[in-house]
Short mmCIF file of C-alpha atoms in Angstrom, two decimals:
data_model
loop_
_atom_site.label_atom_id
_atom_site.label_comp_id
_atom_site.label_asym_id
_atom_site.label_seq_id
_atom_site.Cartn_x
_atom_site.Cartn_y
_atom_site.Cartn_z
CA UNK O 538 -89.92 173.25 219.47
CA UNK O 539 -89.47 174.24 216.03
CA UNK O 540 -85.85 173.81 214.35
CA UNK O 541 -84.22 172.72 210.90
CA UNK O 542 -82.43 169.72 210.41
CA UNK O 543 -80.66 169.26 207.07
CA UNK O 544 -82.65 171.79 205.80
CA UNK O 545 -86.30 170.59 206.82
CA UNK O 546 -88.03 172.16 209.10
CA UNK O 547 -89.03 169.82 212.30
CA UNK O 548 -91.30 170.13 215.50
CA UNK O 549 -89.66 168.23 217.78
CA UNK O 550 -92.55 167.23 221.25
CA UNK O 551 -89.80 167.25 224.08
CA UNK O 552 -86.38 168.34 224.54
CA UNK O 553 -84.12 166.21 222.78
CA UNK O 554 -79.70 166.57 222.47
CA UNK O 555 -77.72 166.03 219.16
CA UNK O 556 -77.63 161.95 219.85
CA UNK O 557 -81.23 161.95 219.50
CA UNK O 558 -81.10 163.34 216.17
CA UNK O 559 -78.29 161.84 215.12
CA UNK O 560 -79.92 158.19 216.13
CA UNK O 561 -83.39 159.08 214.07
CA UNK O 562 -81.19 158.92 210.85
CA UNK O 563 -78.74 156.50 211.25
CA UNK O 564 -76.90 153.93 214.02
CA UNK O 565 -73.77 154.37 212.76
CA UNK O 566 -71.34 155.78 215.53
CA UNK O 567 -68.56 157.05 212.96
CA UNK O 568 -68.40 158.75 209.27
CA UNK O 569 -71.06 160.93 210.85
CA UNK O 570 -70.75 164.64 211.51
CA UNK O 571 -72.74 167.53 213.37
CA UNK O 572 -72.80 171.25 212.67
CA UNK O 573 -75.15 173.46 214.89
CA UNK O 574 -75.60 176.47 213.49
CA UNK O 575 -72.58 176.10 211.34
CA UNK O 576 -70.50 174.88 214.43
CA UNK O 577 -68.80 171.40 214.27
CA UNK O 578 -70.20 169.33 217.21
CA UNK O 579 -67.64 166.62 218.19
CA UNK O 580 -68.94 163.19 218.57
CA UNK O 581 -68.00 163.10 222.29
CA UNK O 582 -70.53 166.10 222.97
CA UNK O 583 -73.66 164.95 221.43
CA UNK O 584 -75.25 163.37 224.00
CA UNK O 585 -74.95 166.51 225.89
CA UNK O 586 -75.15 169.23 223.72
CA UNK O 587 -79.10 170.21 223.91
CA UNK O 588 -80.53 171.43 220.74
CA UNK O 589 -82.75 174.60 220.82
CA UNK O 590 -85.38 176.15 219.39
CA UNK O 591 -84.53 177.57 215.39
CA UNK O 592 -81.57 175.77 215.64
CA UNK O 593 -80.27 174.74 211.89
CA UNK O 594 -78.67 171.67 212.24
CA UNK O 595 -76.39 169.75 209.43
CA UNK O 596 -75.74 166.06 209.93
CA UNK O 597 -73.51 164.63 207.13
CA UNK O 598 -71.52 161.36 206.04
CA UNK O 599 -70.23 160.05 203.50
CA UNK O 600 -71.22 159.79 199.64
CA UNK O 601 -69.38 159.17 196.66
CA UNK O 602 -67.45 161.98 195.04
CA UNK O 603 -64.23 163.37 194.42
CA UNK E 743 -43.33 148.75 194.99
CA UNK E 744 -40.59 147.67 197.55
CA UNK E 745 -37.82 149.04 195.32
CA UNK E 746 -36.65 152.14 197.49
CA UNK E 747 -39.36 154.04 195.24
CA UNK E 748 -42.00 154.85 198.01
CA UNK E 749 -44.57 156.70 197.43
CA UNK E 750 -44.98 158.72 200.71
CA UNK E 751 -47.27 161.48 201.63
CA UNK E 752 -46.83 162.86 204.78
CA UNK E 753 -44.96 160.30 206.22
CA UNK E 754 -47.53 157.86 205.07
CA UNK E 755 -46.12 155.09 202.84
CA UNK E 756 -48.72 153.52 200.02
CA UNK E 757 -48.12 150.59 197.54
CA UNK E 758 -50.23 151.75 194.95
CA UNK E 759 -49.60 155.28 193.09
CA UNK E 760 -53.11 155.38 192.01
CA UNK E 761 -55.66 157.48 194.04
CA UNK E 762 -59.28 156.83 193.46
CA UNK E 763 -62.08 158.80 193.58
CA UNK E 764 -65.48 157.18 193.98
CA UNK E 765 -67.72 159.64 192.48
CA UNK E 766 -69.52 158.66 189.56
CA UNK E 767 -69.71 154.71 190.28
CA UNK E 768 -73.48 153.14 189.47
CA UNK E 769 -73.60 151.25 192.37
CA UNK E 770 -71.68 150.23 195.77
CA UNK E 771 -70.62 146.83 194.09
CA UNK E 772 -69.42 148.53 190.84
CA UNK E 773 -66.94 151.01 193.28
CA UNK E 774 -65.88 147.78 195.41
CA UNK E 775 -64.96 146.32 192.33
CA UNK E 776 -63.49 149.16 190.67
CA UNK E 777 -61.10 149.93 194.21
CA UNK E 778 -59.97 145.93 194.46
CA UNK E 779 -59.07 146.44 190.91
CA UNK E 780 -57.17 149.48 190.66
CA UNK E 781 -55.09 148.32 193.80
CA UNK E 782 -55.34 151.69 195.51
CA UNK E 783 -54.83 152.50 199.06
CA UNK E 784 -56.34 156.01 199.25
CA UNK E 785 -59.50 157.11 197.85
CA UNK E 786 -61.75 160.08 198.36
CA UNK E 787 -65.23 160.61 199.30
CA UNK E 788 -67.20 163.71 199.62
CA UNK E 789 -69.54 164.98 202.59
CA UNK E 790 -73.12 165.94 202.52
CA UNK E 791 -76.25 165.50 204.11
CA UNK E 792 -77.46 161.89 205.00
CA UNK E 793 -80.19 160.79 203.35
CA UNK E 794 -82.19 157.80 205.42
CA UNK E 795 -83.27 156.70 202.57
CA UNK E 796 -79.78 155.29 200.65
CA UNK E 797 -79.83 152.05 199.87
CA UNK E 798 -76.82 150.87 201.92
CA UNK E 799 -73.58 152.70 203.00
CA UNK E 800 -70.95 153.95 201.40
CA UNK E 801 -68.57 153.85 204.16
CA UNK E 802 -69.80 149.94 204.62
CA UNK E 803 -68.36 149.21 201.42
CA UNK E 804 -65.52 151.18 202.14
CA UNK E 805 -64.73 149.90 205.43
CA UNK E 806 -64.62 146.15 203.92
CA UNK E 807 -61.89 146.83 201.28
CA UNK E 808 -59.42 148.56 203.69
CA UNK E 809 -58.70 151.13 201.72
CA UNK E 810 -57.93 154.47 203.76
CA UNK E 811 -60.33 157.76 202.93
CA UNK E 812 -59.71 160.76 202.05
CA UNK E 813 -62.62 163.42 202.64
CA UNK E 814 -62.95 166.06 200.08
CA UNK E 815 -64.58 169.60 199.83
CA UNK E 816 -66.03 169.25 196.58
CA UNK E 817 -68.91 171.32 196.01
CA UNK E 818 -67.31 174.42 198.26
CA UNK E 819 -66.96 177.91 196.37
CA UNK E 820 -65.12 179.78 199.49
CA UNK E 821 -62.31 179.17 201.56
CA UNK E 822 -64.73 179.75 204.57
CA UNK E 823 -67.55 176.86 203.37
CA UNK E 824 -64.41 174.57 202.54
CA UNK E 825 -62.37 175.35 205.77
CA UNK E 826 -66.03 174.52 207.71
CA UNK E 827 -66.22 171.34 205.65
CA UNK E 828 -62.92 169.91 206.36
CA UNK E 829 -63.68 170.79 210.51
CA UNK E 830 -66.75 168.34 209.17
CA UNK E 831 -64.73 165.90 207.87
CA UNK E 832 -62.43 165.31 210.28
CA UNK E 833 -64.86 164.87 212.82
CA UNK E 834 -66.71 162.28 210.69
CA UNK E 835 -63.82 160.06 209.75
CA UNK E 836 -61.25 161.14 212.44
CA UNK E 837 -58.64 162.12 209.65
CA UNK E 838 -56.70 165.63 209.28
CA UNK E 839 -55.91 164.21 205.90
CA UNK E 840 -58.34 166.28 203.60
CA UNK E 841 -58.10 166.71 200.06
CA UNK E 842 -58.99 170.82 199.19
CA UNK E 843 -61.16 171.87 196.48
CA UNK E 844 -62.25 175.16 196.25
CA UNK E 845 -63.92 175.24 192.75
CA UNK E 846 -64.63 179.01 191.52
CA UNK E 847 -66.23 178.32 188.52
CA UNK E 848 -69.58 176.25 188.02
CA UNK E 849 -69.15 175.37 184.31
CA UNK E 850 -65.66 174.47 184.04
CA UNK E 851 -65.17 173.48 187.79
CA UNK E 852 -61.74 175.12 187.50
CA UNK E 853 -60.33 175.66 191.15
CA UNK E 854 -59.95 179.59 192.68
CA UNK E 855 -56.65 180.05 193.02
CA UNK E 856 -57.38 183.22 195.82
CA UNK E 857 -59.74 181.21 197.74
CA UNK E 858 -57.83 178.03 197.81
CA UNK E 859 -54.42 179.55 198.97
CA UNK E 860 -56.58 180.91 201.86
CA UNK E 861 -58.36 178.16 202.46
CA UNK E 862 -54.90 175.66 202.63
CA UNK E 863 -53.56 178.25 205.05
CA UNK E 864 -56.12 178.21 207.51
CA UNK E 865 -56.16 174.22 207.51
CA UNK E 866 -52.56 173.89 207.48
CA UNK E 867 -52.32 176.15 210.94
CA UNK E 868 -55.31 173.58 212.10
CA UNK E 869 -53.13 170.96 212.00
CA UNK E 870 -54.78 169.24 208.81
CA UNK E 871 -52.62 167.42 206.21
CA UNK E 872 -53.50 169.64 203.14
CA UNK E 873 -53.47 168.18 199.68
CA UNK E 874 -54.82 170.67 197.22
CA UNK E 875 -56.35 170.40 193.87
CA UNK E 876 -54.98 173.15 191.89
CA UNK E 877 -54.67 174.64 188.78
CA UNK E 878 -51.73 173.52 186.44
CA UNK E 879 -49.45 176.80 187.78
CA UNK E 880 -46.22 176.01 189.22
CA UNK E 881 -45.84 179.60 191.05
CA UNK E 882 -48.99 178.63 192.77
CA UNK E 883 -47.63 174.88 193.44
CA UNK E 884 -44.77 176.60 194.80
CA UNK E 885 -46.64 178.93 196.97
CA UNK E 886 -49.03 175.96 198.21
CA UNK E 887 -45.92 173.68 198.98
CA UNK E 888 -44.00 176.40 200.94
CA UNK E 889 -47.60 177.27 203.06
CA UNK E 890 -47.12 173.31 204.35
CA UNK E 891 -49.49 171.62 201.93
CA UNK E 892 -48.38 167.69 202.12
CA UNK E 893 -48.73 167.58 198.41
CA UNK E 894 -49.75 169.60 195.28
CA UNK E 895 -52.89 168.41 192.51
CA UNK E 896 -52.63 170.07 189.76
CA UNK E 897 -55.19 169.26 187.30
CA UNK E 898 -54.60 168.10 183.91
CA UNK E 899 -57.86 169.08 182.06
CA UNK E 900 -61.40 170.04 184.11
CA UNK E 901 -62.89 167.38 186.36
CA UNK E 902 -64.68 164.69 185.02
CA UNK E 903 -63.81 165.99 180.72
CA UNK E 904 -61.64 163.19 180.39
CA UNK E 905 -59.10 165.84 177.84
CA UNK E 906 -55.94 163.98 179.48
CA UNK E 907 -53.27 166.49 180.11
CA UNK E 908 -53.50 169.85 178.56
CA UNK E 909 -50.31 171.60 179.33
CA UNK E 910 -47.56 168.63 180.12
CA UNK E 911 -44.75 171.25 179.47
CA UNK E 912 -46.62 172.90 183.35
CA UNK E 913 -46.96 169.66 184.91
CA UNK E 914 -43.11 169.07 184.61
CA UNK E 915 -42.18 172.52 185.43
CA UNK E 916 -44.67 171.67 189.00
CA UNK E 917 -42.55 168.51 189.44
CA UNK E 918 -39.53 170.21 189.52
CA UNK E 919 -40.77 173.43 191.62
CA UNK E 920 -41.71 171.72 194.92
CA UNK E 921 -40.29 168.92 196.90
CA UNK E 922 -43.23 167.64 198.00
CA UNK E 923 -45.38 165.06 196.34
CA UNK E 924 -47.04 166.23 192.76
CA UNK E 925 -50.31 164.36 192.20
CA UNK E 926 -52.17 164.67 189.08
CA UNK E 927 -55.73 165.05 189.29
CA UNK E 928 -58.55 165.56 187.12
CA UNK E 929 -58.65 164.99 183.33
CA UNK E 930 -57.68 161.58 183.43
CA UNK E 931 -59.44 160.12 180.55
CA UNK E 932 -57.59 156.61 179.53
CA UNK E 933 -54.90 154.74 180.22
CA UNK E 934 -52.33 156.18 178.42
CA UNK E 935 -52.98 159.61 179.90
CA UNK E 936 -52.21 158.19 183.83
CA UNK E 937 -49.45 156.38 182.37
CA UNK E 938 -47.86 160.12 180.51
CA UNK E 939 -48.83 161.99 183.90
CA UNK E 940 -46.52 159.61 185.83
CA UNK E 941 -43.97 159.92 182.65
CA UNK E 942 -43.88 163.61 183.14
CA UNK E 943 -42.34 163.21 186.68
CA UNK E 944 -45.76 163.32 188.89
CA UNK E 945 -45.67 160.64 192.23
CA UNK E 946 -49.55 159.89 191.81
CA UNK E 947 -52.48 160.06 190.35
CA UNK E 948 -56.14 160.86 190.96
CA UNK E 949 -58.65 159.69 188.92
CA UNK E 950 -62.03 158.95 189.31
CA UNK E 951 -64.55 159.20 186.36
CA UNK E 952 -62.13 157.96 184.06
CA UNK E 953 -62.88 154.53 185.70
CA UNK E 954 -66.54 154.61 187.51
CA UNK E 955 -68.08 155.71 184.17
CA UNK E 956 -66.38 153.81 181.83
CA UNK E 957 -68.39 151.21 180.53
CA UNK E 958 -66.52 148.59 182.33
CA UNK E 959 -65.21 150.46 185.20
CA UNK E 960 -63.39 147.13 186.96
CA UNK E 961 -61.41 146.77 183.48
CA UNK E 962 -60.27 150.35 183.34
CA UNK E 963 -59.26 150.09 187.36
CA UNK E 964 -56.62 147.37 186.15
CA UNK E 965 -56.45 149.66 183.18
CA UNK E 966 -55.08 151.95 185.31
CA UNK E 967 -53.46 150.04 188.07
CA UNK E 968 -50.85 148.80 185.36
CA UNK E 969 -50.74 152.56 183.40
CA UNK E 970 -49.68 154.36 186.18
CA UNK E 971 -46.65 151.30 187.16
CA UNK E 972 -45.48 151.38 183.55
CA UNK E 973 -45.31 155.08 183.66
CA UNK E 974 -43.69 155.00 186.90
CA UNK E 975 -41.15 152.73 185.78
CA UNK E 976 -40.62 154.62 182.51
CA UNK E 977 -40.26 157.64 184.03
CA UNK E 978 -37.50 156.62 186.52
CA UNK E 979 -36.03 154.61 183.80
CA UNK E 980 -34.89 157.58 181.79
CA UNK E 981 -36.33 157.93 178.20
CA UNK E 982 -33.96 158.16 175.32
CA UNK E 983 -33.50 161.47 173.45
CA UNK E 984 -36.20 162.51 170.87
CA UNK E 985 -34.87 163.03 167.23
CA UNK E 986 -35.74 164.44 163.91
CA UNK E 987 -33.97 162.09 161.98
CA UNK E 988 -33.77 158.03 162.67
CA UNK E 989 -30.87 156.03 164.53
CA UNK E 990 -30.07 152.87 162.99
CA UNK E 991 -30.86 150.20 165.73
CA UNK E 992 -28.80 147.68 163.93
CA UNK E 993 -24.93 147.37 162.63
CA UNK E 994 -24.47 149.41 159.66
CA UNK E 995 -20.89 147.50 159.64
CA UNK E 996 -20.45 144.27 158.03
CA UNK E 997 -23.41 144.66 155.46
CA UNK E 998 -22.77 141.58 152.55
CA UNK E 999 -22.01 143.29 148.88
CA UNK E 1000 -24.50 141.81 146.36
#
């Protein structure tokens, strides 16, 4: 399954949710957040929110600024 | 301060009148240093994409000087990207305070008026608690105040120029246009210019490379910590009258005949 995830392109082998992503780049629980195809994800549905095939997926946290 | 002179933004009470931002800062031990110094409450980070390969986090650091965060939308040229990014943020750091940036001009960073009036609409009817960075115009202050932003920031000079505050004669005429809080942000350059914002009437400040890329950004925190008191106090303390001509400070009676 082919997809983008913060702007790389990815083959993932299996099916995998949000979570799954999410884990691969970091462990933290919060200042993390999830757009699927430019549509927020709350925490409380990535476990079961499947991602799918060209999906573009944004996962963001914190960095300095502002 | 514990005087009856709270600084309150929506309903939130802070000690400090200072608002840092942490863009800018060398390293995560140079920021911690800079916050503790400064004696803020608030201070601002932006959101992008993580990056495995950081060395630490931010939010670590964050997390361990208590300070509470306020996500930005820095970097968004639309009210639609920065509307998207605050529906990020508050996800990420379960806040609906965000501070609004909608910058429509890549050299001088200057915010779009047009975009950022639609942009703090949208996130004031999503139940967000709006403080804009705006341009130095009190009829749009006005118009961003009476849409239900928690707070106007006008700027002073362009982000990050350090030119202090261009048009004072503005900032005053903001203070006295809205109720709610006026925050000065961007321009900041020294001490002196955080403690003439806070002269000119303003409830806070926002500064951020005036202290991370100073050369000794923990000195200019305290810097600025104590600038933005003394102006406080100043300003409440009622400045005397400017003159053309001097006013003998001492007795003019009772001078000895030689």
């Amino acid at each position: 399954m082919d997809l983008t995830v913060n702007g790389e392109h990815r083959t993932l082998p299996g099916p995998a949710s949000v979570a799954d992503l999410v884990r691969e780049l970091t462990h933290r629980g919060t200042g993390v957040a999830v757009a699927v195809n430019g549509e927020v994800v709350p925490r409380s549905a990535w476990t079961t929110t499947a991602v799918n095939a060209q999906d573009a997926i944004e996962i963001l946290t914190a960095v300095q600024g502002g | 301060m514990g005087s009856g002179d709270d600084f309150v933004i929506a309903g939130e009470t802070f000690d400090s009148r200072l608002i840092l931002g942490t863009g800018g800062a060398t390293n995560h031990a140079v920021l911690a240093d800079a916050i503790t110094e400064s004696g803020t409450g608030l201070v601002t980070v932006a959101l992008r994409r993580i990056d495995p390969q950081a060395p630490g986090t931010l939010l670590d650091v964050l997390d361990k000087t208590g300070v509470r965060l306020l996500p930005n939308t820095a970097g968004c040229y639309t009210a639609v990207e920065a509307v998207k990014l605050a529906h990020l943020a508050r996800e990420a750091f379960d806040t609906s305070w965000i501070k609004l940036e909608v910058i429509g001009d890549s050299d001088t960073l200057l915010p779009d008026a047009v975009e950022l009036v639609a942009a703090a609409e949208r996130l004031v009817d999503d139940g967000f608690t709006v403080l804009p960075y705006a341009g130095d115009d009190p009829v749009l202050a006005r118009r961003l105040a009476d849409l239900g932003c928690a707070a106007v920031m006008p700027l002073g000079a362009p982000i990050g120029s350090g030119m202090g505050i261009r048009n004072p004669y503005n900032i005053a005429l903001i203070r006295e246009a809205v109720s709610v809080p006026v925050i000065l942000d961007a321009g900041i350059g020294t001490a002196s210019d955080a403690a003439f914002a806070m002269e000119l009437g303003c409830d806070g400040v926002l500064l951020a490379s005036a202290v991370t890329r100073a050369e000794r950004p923990g000195e200019m925190a305290a810097a600025m910590r104590h600038a933005v008191i003394a102006g406080r106090l100043a300003y409440r303390a009622g400045r005397i009258a400017r003159r053309l001509y001097a006013t003998a400070s001492s007795p003019t009676e009772g001078m000895p005949a030689w």
